[in-house]
C-alpha positions as YAML, in Angstrom:
chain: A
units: angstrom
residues:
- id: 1
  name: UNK
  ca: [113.18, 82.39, 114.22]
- id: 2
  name: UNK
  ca: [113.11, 84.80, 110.81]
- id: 3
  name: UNK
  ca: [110.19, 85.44, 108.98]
- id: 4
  name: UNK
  ca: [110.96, 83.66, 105.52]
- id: 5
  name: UNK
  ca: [108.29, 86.00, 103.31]
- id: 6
  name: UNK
  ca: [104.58, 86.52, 102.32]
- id: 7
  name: UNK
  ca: [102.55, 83.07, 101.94]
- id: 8
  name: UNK
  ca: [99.30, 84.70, 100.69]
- id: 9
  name: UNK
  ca: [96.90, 87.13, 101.44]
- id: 10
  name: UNK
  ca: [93.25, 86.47, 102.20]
- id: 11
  name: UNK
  ca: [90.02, 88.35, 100.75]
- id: 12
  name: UNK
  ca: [86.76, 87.89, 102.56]
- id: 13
  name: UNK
  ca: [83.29, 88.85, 100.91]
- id: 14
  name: UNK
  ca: [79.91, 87.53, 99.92]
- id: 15
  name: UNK
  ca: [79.44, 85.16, 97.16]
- id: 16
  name: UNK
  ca: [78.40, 87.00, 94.39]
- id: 17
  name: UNK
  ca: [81.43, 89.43, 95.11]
- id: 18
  name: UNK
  ca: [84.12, 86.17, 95.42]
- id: 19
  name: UNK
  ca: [83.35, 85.35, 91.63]
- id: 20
  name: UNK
  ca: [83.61, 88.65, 90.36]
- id: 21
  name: UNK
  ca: [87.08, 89.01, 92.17]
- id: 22
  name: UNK
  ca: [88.12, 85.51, 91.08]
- id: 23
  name: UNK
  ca: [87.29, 86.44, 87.50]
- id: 24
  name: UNK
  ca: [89.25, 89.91, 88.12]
- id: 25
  name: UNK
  ca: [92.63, 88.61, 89.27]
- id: 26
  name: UNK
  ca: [92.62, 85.57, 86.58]
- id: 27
  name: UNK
  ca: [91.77, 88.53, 83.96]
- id: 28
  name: UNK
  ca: [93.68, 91.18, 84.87]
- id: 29
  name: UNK
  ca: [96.36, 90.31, 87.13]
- id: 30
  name: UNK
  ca: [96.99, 86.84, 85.61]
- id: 31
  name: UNK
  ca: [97.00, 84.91, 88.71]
- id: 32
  name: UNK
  ca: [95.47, 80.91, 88.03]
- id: 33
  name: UNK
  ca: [92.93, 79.31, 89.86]
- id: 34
  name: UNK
  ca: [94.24, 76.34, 91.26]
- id: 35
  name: UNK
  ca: [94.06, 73.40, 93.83]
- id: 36
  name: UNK
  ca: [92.39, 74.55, 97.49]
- id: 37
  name: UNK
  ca: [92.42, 73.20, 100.21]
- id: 38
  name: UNK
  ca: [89.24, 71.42, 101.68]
- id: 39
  name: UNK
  ca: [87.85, 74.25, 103.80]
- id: 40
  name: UNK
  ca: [84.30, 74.20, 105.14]
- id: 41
  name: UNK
  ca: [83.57, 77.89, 103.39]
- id: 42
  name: UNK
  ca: [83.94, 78.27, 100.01]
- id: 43
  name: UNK
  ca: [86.59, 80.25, 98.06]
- id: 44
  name: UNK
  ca: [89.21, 79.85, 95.84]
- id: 45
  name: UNK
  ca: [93.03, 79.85, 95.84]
- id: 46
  name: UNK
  ca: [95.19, 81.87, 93.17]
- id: 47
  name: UNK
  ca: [98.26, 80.92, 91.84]
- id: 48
  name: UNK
  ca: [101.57, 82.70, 90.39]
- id: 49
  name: UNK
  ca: [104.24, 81.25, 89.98]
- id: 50
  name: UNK
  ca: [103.30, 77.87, 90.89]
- id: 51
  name: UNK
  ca: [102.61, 79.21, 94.38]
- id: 52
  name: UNK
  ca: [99.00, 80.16, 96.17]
- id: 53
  name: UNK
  ca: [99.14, 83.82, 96.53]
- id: 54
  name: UNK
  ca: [95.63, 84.91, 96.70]
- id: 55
  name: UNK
  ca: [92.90, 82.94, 99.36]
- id: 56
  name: UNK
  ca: [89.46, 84.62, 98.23]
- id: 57
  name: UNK
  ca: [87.00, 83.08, 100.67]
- id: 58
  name: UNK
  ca: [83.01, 83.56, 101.23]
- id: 59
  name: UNK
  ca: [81.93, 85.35, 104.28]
- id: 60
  name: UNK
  ca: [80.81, 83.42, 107.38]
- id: 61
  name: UNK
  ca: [76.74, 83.86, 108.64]
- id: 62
  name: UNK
  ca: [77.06, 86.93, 110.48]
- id: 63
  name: UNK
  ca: [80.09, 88.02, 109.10]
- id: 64
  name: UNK
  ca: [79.32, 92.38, 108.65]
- id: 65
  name: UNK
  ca: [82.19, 92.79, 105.76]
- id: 66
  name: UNK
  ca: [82.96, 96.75, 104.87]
- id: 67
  name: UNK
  ca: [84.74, 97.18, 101.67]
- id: 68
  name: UNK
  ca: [86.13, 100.05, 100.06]
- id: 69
  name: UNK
  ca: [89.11, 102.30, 100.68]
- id: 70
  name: UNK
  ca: [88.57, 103.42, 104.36]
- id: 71
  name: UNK
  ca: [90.69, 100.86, 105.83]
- id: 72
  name: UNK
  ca: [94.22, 100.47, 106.70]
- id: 73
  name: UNK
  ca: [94.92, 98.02, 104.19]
- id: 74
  name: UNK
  ca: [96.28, 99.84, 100.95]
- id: 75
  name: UNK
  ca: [97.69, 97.30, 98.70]
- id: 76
  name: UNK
  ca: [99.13, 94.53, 97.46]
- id: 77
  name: UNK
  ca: [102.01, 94.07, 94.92]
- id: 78
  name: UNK
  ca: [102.81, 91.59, 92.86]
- id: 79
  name: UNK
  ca: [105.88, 91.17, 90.87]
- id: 80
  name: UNK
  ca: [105.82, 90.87, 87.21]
- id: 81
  name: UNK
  ca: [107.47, 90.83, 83.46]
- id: 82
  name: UNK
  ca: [106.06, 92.49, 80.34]
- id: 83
  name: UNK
  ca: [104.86, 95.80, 81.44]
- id: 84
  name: UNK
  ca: [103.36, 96.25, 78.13]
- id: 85
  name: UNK
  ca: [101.48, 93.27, 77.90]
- id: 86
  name: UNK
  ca: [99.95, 94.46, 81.11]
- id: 87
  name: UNK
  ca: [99.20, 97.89, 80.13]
- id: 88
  name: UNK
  ca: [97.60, 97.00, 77.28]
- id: 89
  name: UNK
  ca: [95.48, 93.94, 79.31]
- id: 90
  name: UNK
  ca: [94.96, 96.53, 81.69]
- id: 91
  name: UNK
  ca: [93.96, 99.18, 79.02]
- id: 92
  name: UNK
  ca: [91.10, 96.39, 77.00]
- id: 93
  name: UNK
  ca: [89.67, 95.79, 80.13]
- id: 94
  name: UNK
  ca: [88.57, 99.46, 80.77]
- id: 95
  name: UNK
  ca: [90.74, 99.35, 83.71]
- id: 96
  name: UNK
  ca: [92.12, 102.78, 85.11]
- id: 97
  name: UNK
  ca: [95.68, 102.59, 86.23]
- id: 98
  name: UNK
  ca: [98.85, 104.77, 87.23]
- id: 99
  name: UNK
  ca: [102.14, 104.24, 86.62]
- id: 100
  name: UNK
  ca: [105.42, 105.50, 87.92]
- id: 101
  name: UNK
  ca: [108.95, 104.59, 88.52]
- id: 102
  name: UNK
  ca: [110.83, 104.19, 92.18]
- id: 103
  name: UNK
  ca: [112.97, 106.63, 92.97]
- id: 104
  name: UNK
  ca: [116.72, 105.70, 92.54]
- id: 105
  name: UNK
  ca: [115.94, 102.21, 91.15]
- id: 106
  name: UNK
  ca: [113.82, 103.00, 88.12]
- id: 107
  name: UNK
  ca: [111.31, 99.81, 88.87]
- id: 108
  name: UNK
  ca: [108.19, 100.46, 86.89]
- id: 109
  name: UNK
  ca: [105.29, 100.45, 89.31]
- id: 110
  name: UNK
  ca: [101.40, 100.03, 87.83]
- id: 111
  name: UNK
  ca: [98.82, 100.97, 90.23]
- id: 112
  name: UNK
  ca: [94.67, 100.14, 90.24]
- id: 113
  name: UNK
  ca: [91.96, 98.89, 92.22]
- id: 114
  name: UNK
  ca: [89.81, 95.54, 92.15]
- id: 115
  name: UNK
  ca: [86.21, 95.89, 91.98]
- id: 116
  name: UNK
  ca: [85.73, 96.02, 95.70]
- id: 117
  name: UNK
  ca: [88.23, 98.53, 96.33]
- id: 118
  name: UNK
  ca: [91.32, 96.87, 97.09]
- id: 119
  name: UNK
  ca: [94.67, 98.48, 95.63]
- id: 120
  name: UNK
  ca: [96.89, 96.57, 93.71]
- id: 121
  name: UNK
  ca: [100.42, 97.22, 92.52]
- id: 122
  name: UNK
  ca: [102.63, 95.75, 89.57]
- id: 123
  name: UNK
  ca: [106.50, 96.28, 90.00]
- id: 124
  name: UNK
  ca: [108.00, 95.90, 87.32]
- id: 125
  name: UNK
  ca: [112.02, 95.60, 86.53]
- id: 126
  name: UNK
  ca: [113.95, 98.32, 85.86]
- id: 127
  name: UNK
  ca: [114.96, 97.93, 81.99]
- id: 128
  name: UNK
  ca: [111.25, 97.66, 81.24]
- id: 129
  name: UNK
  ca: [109.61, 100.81, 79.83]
...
């Protein structure tokens, strides 16, 4: 019984929070909001590549939500064409980012944060620059 890959990943915060990440990843990571499921909390579901990558949903009453960096979680990477395009999206958003290659395989990694403190990664392909 194999694990066949990643389905999605799920972020959990208050409302006012869930539309400024929403607005983050369509911006800067170019992920679409799409089709969700009928849940009974709100949220939204990100697309790329035709697929739902990203579950942003609202806290639950009572729900005691810690954001930031403290946590185990580091980050999540997405893969992706036109590392220049990016950079310079990246770069007219006032977004701070890093960028280095993988050892041995020269894939171009960009690294940054969301606005509640989540890392995010964008691997790139070798030949791009």
């Amino acid at each position: 019984m194999p694990t066949l890959g990643l389905a999605h990943y799920n972020l959990r915060c208050n409302s006012e929070m869930l539309l400024i990440l929403r607005d983050f990843y369509v911006a800067a990571v170019d992920l679409e909001d799409g089709p969700r499921a009928p849940l009974s909390h709100n949220g939204y579901w990100l697309y790329a590549g035709g697929r739902d990558v990203l579950h942003l949903s609202e806290e639950r009453p009572g729900d005691q939500r810690r954001s930031g960096t403290d946590l185990t979680f580091d980050h999540v990477a997405f893969k992706c064409t036109h590392s220049p395009e990016y950079k310079t999206r990246l770069k007219n958003l006032g977004i701070r980012f890093y960028e280095q290659r993988v050892p041995g395989s020269g894939l171009l990694q960009l690294f940054f944060r969301d606005p509640a403190g989540n890392g995010i990664e964008l691997l790139f392909p070798a030949e791009e620059s």
